[in-house]
Structure formats: structure tokens, C-alpha cells
XYZ file of C-alpha atoms in Angstrom:
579
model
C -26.271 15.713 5.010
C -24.314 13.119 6.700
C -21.246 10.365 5.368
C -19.766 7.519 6.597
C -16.104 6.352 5.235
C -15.652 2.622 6.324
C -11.704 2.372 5.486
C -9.412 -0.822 5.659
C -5.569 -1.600 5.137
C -4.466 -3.896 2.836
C -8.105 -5.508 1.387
C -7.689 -7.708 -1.287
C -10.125 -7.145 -3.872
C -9.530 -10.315 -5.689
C -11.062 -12.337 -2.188
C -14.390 -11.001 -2.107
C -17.524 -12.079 -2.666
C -18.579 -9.086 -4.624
C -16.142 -9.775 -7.138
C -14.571 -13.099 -7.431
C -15.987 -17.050 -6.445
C -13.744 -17.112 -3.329
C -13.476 -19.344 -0.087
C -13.466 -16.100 2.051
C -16.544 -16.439 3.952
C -18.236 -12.396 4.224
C -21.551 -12.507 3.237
C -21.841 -8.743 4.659
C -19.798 -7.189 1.397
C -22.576 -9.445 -1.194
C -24.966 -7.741 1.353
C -23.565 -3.898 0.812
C -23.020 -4.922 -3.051
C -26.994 -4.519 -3.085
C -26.990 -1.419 -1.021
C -24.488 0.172 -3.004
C -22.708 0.835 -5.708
C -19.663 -1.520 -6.476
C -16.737 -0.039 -8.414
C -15.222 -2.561 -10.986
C -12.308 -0.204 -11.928
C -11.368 1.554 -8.977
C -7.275 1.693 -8.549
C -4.923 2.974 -6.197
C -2.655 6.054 -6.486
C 0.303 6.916 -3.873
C 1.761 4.108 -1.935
C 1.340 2.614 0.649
C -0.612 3.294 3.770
C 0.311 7.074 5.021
C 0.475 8.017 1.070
C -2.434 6.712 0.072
C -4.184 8.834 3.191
C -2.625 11.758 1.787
C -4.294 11.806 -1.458
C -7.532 10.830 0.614
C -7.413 13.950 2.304
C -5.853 16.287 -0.698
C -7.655 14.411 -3.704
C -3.844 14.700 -5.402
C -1.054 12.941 -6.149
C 2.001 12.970 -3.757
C 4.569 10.143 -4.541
C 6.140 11.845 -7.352
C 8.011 14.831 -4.936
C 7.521 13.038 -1.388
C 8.097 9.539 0.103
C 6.114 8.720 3.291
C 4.917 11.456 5.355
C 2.979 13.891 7.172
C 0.361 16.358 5.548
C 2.310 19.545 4.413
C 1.644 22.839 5.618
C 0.329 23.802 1.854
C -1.639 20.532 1.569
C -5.695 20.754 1.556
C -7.240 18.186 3.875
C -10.792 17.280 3.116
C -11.916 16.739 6.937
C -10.499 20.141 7.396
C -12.456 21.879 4.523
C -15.017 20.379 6.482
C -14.434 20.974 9.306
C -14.195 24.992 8.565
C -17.578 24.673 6.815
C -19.074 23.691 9.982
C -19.669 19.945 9.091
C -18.578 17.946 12.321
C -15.816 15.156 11.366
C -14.717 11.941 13.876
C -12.284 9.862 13.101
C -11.996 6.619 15.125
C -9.062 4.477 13.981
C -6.404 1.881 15.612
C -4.273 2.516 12.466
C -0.857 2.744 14.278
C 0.557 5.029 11.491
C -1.543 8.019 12.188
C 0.426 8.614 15.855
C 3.872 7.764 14.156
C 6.006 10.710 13.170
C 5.370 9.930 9.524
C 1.508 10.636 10.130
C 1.085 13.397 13.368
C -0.826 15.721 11.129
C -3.484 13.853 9.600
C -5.703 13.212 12.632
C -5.463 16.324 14.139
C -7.553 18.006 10.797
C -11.140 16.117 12.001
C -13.052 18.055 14.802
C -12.627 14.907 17.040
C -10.556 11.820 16.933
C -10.019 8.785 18.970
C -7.329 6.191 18.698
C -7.727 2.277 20.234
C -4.315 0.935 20.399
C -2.178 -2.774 20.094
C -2.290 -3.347 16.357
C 1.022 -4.698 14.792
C 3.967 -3.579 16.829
C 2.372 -0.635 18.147
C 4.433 0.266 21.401
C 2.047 0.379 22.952
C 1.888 -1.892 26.403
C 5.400 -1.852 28.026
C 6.756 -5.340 29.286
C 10.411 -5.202 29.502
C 12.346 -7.999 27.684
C 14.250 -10.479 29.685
C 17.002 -11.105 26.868
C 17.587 -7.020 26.576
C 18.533 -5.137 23.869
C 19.837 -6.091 20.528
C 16.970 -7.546 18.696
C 16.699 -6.083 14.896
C 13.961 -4.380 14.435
C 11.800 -6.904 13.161
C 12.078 -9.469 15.711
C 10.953 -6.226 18.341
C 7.982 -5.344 16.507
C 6.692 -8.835 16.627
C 8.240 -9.412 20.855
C 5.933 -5.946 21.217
C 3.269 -7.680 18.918
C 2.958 -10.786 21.492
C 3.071 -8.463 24.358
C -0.010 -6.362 22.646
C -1.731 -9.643 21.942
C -1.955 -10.483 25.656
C -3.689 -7.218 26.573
C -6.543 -8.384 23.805
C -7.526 -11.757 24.812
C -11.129 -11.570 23.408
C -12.482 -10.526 20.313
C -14.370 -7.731 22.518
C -11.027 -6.390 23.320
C -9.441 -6.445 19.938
C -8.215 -3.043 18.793
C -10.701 -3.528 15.259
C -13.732 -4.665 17.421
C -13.119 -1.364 20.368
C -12.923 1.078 17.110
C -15.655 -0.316 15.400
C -17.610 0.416 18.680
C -16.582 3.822 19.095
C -17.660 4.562 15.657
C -21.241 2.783 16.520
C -21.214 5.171 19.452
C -20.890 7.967 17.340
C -23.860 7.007 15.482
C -26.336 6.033 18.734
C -25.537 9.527 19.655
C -24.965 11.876 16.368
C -27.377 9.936 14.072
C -30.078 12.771 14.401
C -28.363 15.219 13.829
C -27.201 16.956 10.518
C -23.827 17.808 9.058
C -21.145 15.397 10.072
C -18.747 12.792 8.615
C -17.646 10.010 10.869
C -14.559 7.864 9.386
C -14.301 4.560 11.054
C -10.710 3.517 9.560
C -9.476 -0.069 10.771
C -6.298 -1.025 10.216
C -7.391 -5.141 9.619
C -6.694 -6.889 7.380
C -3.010 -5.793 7.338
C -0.561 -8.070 8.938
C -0.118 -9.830 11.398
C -3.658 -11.104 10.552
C -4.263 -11.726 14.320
C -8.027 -13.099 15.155
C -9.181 -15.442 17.784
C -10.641 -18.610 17.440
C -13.991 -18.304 15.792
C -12.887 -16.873 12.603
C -10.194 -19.634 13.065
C -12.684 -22.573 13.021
C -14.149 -20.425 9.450
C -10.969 -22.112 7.874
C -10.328 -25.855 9.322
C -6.700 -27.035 7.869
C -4.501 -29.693 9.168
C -1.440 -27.848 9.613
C 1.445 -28.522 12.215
C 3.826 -26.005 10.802
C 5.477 -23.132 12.860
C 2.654 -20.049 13.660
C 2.971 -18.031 10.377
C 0.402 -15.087 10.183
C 3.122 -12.306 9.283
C 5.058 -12.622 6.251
C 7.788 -10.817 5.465
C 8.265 -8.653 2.399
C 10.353 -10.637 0.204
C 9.600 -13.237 -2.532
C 7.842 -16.370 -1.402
C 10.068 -19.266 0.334
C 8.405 -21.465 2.269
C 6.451 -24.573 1.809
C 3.183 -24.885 -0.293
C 1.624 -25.896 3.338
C 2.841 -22.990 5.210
C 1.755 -20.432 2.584
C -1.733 -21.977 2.511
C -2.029 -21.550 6.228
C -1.246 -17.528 5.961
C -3.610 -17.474 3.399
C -6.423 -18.678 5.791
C -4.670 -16.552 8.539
C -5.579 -13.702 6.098
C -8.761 -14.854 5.785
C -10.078 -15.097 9.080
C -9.117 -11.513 9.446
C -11.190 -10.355 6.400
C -14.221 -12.513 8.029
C -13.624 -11.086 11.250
C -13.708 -7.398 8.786
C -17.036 -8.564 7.378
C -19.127 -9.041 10.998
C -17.608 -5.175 11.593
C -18.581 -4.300 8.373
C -21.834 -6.027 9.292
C -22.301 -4.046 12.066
C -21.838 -0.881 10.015
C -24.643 -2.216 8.179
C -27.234 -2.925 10.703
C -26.681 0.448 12.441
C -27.400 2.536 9.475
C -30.616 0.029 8.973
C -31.415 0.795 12.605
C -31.010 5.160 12.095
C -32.299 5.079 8.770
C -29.567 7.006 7.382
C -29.607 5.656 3.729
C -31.961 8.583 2.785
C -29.282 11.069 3.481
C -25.999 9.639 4.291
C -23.352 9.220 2.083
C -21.127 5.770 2.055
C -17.735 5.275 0.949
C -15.819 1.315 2.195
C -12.596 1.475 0.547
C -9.017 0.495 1.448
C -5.937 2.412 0.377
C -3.715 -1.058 -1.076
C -4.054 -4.945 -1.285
C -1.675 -7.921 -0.155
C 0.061 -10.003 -1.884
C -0.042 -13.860 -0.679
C 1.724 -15.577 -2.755
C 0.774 -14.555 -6.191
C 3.432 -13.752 -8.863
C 5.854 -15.493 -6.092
C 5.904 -12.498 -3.395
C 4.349 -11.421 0.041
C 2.905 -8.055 1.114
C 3.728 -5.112 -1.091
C 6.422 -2.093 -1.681
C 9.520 -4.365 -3.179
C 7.873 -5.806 -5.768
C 5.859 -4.564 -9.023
C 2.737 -2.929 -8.280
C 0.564 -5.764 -9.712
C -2.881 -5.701 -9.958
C -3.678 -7.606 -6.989
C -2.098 -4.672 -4.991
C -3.538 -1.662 -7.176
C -6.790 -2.592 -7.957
C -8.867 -2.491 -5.363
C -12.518 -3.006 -3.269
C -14.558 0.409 -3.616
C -18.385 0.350 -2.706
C -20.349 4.063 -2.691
C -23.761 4.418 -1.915
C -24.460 8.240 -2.802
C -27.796 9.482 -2.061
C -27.782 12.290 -4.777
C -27.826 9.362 -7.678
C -29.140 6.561 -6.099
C -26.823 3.762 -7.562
C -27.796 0.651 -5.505
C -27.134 -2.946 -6.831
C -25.624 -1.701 -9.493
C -21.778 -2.535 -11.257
C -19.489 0.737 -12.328
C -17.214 0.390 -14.878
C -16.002 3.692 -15.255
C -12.193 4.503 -13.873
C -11.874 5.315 -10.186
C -9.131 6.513 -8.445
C -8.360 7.201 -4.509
C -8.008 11.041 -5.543
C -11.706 11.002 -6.892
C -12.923 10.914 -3.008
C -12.239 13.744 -1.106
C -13.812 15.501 -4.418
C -16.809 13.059 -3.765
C -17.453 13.714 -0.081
C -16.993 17.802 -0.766
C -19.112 18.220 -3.578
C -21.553 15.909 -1.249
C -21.629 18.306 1.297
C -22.083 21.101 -1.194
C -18.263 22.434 -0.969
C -16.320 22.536 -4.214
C -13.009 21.125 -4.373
C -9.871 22.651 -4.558
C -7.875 23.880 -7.438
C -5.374 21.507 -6.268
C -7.577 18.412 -6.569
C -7.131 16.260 -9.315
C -9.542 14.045 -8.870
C -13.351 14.159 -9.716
C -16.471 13.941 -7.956
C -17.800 10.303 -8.370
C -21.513 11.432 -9.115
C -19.987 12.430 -12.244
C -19.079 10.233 -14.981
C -15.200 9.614 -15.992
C -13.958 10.851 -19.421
C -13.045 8.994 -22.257
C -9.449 8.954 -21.870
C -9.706 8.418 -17.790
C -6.339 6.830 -16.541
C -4.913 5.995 -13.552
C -1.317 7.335 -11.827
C -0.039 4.921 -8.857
C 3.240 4.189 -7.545
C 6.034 4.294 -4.631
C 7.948 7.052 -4.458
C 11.185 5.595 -5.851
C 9.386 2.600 -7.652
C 7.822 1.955 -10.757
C 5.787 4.541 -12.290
C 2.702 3.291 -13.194
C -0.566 4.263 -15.479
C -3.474 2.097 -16.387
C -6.064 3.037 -18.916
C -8.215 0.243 -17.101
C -6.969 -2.245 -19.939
C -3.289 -2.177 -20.248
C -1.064 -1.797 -17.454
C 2.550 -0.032 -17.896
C 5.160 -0.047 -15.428
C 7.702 2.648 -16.184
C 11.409 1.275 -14.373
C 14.279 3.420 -13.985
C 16.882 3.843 -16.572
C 20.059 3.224 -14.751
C 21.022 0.850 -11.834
C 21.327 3.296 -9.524
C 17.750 4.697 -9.247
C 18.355 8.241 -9.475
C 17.988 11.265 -9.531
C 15.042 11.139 -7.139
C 14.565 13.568 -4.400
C 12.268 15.025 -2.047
C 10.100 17.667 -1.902
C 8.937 18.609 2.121
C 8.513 21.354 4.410
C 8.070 18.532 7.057
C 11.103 16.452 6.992
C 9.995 12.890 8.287
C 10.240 9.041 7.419
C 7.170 6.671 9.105
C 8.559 6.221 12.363
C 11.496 8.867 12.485
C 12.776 12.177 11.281
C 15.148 12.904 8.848
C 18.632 12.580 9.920
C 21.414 15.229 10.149
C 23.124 13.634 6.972
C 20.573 13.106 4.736
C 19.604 16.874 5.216
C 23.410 18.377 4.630
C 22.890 18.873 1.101
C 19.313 19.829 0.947
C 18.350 23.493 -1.154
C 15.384 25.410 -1.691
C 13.305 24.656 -4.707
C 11.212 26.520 -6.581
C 7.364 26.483 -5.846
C 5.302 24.162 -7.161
C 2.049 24.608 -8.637
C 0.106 23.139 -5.520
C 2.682 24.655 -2.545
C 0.858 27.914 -2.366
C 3.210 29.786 -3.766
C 5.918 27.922 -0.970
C 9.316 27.074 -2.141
C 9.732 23.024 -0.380
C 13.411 21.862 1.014
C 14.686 19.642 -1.647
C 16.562 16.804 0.013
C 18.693 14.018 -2.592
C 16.991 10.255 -1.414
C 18.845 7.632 -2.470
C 15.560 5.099 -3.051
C 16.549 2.195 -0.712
C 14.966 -1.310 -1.331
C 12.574 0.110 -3.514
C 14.972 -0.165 -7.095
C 12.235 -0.632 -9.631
C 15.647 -1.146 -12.198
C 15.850 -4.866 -11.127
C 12.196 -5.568 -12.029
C 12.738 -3.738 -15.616
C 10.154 -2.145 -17.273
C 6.535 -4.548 -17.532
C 3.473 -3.807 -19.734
C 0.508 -6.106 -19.416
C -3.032 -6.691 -21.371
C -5.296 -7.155 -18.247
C -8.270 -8.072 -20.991
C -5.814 -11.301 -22.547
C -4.095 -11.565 -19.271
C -5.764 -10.525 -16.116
C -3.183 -12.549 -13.901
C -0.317 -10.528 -15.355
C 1.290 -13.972 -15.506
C 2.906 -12.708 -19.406
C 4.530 -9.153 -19.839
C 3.762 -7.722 -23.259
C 5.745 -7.248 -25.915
C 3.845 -4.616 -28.258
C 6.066 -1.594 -29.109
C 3.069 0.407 -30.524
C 1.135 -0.508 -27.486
C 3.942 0.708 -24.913
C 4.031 4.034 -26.799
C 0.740 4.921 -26.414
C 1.026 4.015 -22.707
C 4.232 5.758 -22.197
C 2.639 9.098 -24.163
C -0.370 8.529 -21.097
C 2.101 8.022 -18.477
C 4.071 11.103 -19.386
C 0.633 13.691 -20.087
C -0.320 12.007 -16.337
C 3.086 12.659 -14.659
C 3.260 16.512 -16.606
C -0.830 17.040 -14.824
C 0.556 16.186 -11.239
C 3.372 18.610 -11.831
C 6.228 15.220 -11.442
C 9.554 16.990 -11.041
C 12.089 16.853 -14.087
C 14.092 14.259 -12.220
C 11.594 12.025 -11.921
C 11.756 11.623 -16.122
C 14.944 11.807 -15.893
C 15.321 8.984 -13.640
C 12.872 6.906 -15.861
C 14.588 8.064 -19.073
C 11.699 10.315 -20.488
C 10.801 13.778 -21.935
C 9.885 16.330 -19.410
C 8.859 18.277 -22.600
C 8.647 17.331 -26.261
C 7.201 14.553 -27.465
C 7.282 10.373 -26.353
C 9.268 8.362 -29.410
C 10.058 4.671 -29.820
C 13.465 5.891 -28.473
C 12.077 5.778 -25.588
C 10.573 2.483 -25.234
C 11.870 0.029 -22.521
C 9.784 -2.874 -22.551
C 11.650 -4.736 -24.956
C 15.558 -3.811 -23.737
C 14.327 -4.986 -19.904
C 12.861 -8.270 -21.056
C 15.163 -10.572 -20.450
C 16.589 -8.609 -16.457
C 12.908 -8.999 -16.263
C 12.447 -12.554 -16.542
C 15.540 -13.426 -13.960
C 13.870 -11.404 -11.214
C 10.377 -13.276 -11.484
C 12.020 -16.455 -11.049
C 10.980 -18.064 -8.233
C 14.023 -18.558 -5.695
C 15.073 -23.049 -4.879
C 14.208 -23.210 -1.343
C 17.417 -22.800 0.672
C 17.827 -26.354 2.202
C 17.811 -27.788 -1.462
C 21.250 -25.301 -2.129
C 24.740 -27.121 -1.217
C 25.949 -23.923 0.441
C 22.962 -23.868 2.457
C 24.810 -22.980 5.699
C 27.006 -19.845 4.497
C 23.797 -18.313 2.016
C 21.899 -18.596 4.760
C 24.803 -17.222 7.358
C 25.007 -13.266 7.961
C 27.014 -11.873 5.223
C 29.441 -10.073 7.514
C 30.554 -13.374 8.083
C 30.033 -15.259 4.677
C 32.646 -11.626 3.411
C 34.994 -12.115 6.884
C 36.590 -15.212 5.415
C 38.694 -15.171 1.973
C 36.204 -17.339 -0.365
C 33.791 -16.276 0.784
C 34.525 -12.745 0.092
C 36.250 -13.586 -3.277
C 32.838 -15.269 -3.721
C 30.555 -12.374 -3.638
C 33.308 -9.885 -5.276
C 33.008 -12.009 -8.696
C 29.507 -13.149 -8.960
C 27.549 -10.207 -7.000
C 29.778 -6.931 -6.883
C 26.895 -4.377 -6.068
C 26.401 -6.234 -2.902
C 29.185 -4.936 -1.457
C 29.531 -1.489 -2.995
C 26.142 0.052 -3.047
C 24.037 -2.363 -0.749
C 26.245 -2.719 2.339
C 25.377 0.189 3.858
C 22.234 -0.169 4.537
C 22.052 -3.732 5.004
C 20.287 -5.169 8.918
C 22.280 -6.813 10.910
C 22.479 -10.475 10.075
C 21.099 -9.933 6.678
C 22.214 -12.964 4.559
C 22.681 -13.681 0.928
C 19.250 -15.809 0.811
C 17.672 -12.934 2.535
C 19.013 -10.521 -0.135
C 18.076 -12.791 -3.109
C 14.424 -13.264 -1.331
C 14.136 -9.347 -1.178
C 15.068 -8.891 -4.732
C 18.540 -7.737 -4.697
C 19.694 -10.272 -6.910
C 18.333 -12.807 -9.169
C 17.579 -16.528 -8.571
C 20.614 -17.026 -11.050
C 22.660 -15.295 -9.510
C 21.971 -17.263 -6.154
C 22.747 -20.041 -7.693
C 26.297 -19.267 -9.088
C 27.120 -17.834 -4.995
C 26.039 -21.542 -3.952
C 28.187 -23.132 -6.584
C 31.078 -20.755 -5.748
C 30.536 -21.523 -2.093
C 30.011 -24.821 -2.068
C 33.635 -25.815 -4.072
């Protein structure tokens, strides 16, 4: 018994040939769509990247209790189950995350690992800058992502193409032997979408623009033109994903390992570019393009090749899958089911941020559960391993933490429980959305169907009570931790209209008569009398709750494109500023 997981970051579903009439040239996912089984309801479940790897090693839930980080110590890990059963498991990766404080335990569970670096701004090669220190951290990811560049010059040296080898190597040298799972986890096509020229010429556009092939995560703002070209930028990342893909291919043609090896190609998230007015992912909704993702499986035991599955999948459903494969049972911990198995009736799906939107699909309607008050709380966290992605918890956010009771899944642990404030991630703005993906598969029209929300907020709640959410978490979103879901607790309807001002697309900031101040950091717009009168009046919260933990030379446009305030509001600051 042998398996293969083929894992990307941020794959958009909605771009391949498999399922949609797209311009993305990959003719190697049509070719594993008849070598496999292709999932047409598969969604995500914790967000984003480290998250999402969670639940593929625990086959649970997380973003209820926990924010972004490390495996606990009471977590089960699927390549360690393994791994103790004496099935040999490789992981070869250049997913930057995984050596980030945020992700240190999650490759040490496979019997062997290996790790190609230079993706994103992985520190990686050290060239010291000539203007020194200052930059916000931003603008040093991408000097460190220029630097990393030059140490790739040919597609041979790119991070994807050296992993994808190593995993190939695996294979030339493990392929006869028995009992092994080798994930090859790439972290293409996330941004930058860096590729070299061939996969350029895949995508000819006349385009004289600045080099845009990293967006930022904030609502759209730039020319038609210069959105277009990212889009092709993304593309030529996902062909550049298909030849490795392709390669996958061939070598398991070449070992003849369909007769007894398991394969999974999955991704934990999409991207957004462009659609419903936003880039990337996190600070928006969790639409559809995002949630619903690529999932191919071709399972020996049941022999589904070239064949369309319509059940409900979930990211939780594969470490089930890949134990029961190797003849382990799953955990009593694991949610999640073992994809050789059919889904029940009443199958739905649990994703989210921790400190977003709550969100359940029963593969027709989606409902996105807000926060009922302004300030996003209560929400805390549940950890025995106190880190964020790239640092640890600091001394003040741990002053007030205290021991909670065990849950369910902690092993009988009690977990530090530490107040988090939410940051950028204040679903209240966005209000609560529920969509008909059968009369609107865009989610270009939120519904407005009280008897439709309740029967979606009754799922939501029976899904939050299975994965054990904390009482704060329906407190936060303004429902029963016990007792039943009423109409009094609909939100649909009362969010409506906060709804509507947030999707608004933002005027483009040289069209605005204050151009120079909205666009100025708002130290400065706040240093000068108007200008502080300004914001006091039409956008109070700015100063009182947001300040703190706003970057340096964050300005009001910046704050509007991220979602702090409406479009609306924008505008009144530019009349206001512009008297």
C-alpha cells in the first residue's frame, strides 16, 4: 500500500480545465480528471494555509478555539499515526510556513522531510540592503523576494521545480517498495506568482504597466489593464503547476503504481483576482471562489476513474481517507469521513477564519454567520503552544490569559485561554450574507429568505455544537449555545443594507479631490486641525479602536481598500477634506 498527496496553495478551482471553459492552459489536470476521481463539492474548512494543514493532519476542525498555529501537543497528526504504524512518510515542500514559528511542528511528524527554499519572502538568501532599516514589513518581504528571485534564475532552479524533483527522487528510489506516503506539497500558485518566461509567452498581452504579480489584500483599485495582467501572472504559475503536476503523472505511469497507490491533488484555499471587487483572501467574505475548491482522488480500493462526485467533501474527510487506506482507523477526534464511503444526507460543510465569518454550506446555500456587535468579541484562544505565523505571543497579550477547562479533543488537557482581539479580520463590516449557489453561483445577490436562513443557521449551530465551538464563539455571533435557533435570531435581513456599502467598489483615488491627503499617512492627514476634525466626525472608530494597530504610513485610501470603512464613507472624508 502506497499514497501520494500532490498539495498546492491557493488553486483556484474556478480556472481549471476539469471544471470550467477557461484560458488557463493545463492540459495535465483534463489528463488526471480521467485517471481519477474529480470532486464537484469538495470545500474548505479552517483558514488559511497553516489551518487548513492542521485539519489535514487531525481530520478536525480548529478555527473555532485557535487562530494560526502550530500542531498542539493533544492534536493527532495523520503522518504520525503513520508513521508509528510503520508506514514510511516524506514530505518534500518549499512551503515557507512550515519552518515559521506558526508551523515548527507539522514537519517534524513525517519520518523524513526536506525543505527547498526562496518562495515569497522567505529569508532565506541574505543581501544586506543599501537604504537600511525602516522598510514596513511589506516592502521587506518583497526587497527579500527580489533578492530570492536572483538565486533562481531558471526554471530548473525554481523552489516548485527542485521540490517537485525531490519528490520524483523519492519515487525512482522507494517505488518498489511497500508502505509509504510521500507528500509533495508546493507552495505555487500562491503569490507572488513568479515564473520565467515560457509560461510567460502561454499568455501574450500588450501591457506597459508597472510589474504587478503580488496583490495586496484589500479590495481591488487599480486599472482594468493592470488587473488583467495579474490575472495572466496567476496563470502562468498554474501552467507552470500543470507540467509539475505532469510530471507526477508520467512517473506513476513509469512505476506502475496506479494498482496500489493511493492519490489525493488538493489545495487547502483559492485566490481571489478580482472577483466580487477583492484580491487574495482573509479580509473579505469567504466566497465561493476561495472555499470551494480543486480535489481529484484516485483510490485503488473503489476504482473511481473518469468519473464526477457530487457528494460533499471536506479537507477533514482526508486524513480519515489516507488512514482507513492504509488499514488504520481514525481517531475519535476525527470528524471527518473516509472518502471511499459515501456522505450522508444531511452532509454540510464548516469553514472559516478564526475571528471571521462563520460559515456552513449544505452544497446549495451558502450562510455566512457575522458577528453581532462592532467590536468582534468575545473571541479567544485556546493553545498550549502560544504562537502567531511568524512570531510568538507577546508578553501583553498573555497577561490575562487562565486555564480552561478541557475540551473534548485535548486529552483530557486544560488549554491557556488567551482574550484576541480579532484584528483586520471584523466579519461585522461585511454583515451577515446568505446565498443560493443553484440561482446564483457567482454570489453576485445575497438572499433574502428568512425561512431559508433559519434552516441554515439551525445547520450552522448543530455543526459548531459537533466541533465542540466554545460558548463565546455564539456569543460573539449572537446565537444559542443550547436551546433551540428562532427567527430572533436571524441576521440576514438587519445587515442588508451595512452589507451593501461594504461591496461597493471603492472610485479610484486620482478621481477623489482630496486625492493627496486620503492618500497621505494618516498620522499626518490627524497632525493638522481639519484634518483631524475631519476623521473625528465622519470616521470616529478610526481613531479609537483602529489606531493601534495601524502600519506605519497606513492612509485613509489604504483603510477604505482594506475594508475598514465603506466607499461612502470615503467619499464624505474627500468632501470634508477637500473644502
Amino acid at each position: 500500500m502506497k499514497a501520494v498527496i500532490l498539495m498546492f496553495d491557493s488553486l483556484n478551482r474556478h480556472l481549471l480545465p476539469p471544471y470550467a471553459d477557461t484560458f488557463v492552459d493545463a492540459p495535465n489536470f483534463a489528463r488526471l480528471a480521467h485517471r481519477a476521481a474529480t470532486f464537484d463539492s469538495f470545500y474548505a474548512g479552517s483558514l488559511p494555509c497553516m489551518p487548513a494543514r492542521r485539519e489535514l493532519h487531525t481530520g478536525r476542525h480548529n478555527f473555532l478555539h485557535r487562530s494560526w498555529g502550530p500542531l498542539e501537543p493533544f492534536d493527532d497528526s495523520m503522518p504520525q499515526l503513520l508513521r508509528d504504524a510503520g508506514v514510511h512518510t516524506h514530505l518534500a515542500s518549499d512551503h515557507p510556513h512550515y519552518w515559521e514559528d506558526g508551523g515548527a511542528t507539522y514537519h517534524t511528524r513525517y519520518s523524513t522531510w526536506e525543505f527547498f527554499r526562496g518562495q515569497e519572502g522567505d529569508p532565506w538568501k541574505g543581501v544586506v540592503p543599501d537604504d537600511g532599516a525602516g522598510a514596513s514589513w511589506r516592502d521587506a518581504m518583497v526587497r527579500q523576494d527580489r533578492v530570492n528571485r536572483g538565486y533562481m534564475p531558471t526554471e530548473a532552479d525554481h523552489s516548485q521545480t527542485r521540490t517537485v524533483d525531490a519528490g520524483l527522487h523519492f519515487l525512482d528510489v522507494n517505488a518498489h517498495a511497500d508502505r509509504w506516503l510521500l507528500q509533495i506539497e508546493l507552495f505555487d500558485p500562491h503569490e507572488p506568482f513568479f515564473t520565467h518566461q515560457p509560461y510567460k509567452d502561454l499568455y501574450p498581452r500588450d501591457y506597459d504597466g508597472p510589474a504587478f504579480d503580488w496583490p495586496g489584500y484589500h479590495k481591488v483599485t487599480e486599472p482594468e489593464e493592470q488587473v488583467e495582467h495579474a490575472r495572466r501572472e496567476y496563470a502562468a504559475l498554474v501552467s507552470m503547476c500543470d507540467r509539475s503536476l505532469g510530471r507526477v503523472l508520467d512517473a506513476m505511469d513509469a512505476h506502475g503504481l496506479w494498482d496500489d497507490t493511493l492519490l489525493i491533488v488538493n489545495t487547502d484555499h483559492g485566490f481571489l483576482l478580482g472577483e466580487h471587487g477583492w484580491w487574495a483572501k482573509s479580509v473579505q467574505p469567504w466566497f465561493n471562489e476561495l472555499v470551494h475548491l480543486p480535489m481529484f482522488l484516485w483510490d485503488p480500493r473503489t476504482g473511481g476513474r473518469d468519473e464526477r462526485r457530487g457528494d460533499l467533501a471536506r479537507t477533514i474527510d482526508i486524513a480519515p481517507t489516507v488512514l482507513r487506506y492504509f488499514g488504520l482507523e481514525p481517531t475519535a477526534d476525527m470528524q471527518g469521513r473516509d472518502l471511499a464511503l459515501p456522505a450522508g444526507r444531511e452532509a454540510t460543510a464548516l469553514f472559516g477564519i478564526h475571528g471571521g465569518h462563520v460559515n456552513v454550506t449544505d452544497g446549495r446555500y451558502v450562510y455566512m454567520r457575522a458577528c453581532d456587535d462592532p467590536g468582534n468579541g468575545p473571541l479567544d484562544e485556546y493553545t498550549l503552544m502560544p504562537t502567531h505565523m511568524r512570531s510568538r505571543f507577546a508578553p501583553d497579550e498573555l497577561k490575562d490569559w487562565e486555564p480552561a477547562e478541557p475540551f473534548g479533543f485535548t486529552k483530557g488537557l486544560r488549554t491557556m485561554r488567551v482574550p484576541s482581539a480579532g484584528g483586520w479580520l471584523n466579519p461585522w463590516r461585511h454583515g451577515t450574507l446568505l446565498f443560493d449557489l443553484r440561482e446564483d453561483p457567482h454570489q453576485s445577490a445575497p438572499l433574502h429568505d428568512d425561512e431559508v436562513e433559519l434552516r441554515m443557521a439551525r445547520l450552522l449551530v448543530e455543526a459548531m455544537r459537533g466541533s465542540e465551538a466554545p460558548a463565546a464563539q455564539f456569543a460573539r455571533l449572537g446565537l444559542p449555545a443550547v436551546g433551540p435557533v428562532t427567527r430572533a435570531h436571524l441576521h440576514v435581513r438587519a445587515h442588508a443594507e451595512r452589507a451593501a456599502a461594504m461591496a461597493e467598489p471603492l472610485p479610484r483615488a486620482e478621481r477623489l479631490r482630496a486625492h493627496a491627503l486620503l492618500t497621505a499617512p494618516l498620522n499626518e492627514v490627524t497632525a493638522t486641525a481639519r484634518g483631524r476634525d475631519a476623521v473625528e466626525r465622519i470616521a470616529p472608530d478610526l481613531l479609537r479602536t483602529e489606531r493601534v494597530a495601524l502600519p506605519p504610513g497606513l492612509s485613509l485610501y489604504d483603510l477604505a481598500a482594506s475594508g475598514a470603512m465603506t466607499a461612502e464613507r470615503l467619499r464624505e472624508l474627500d468632501a470634508a477634506l477637500a473644502e
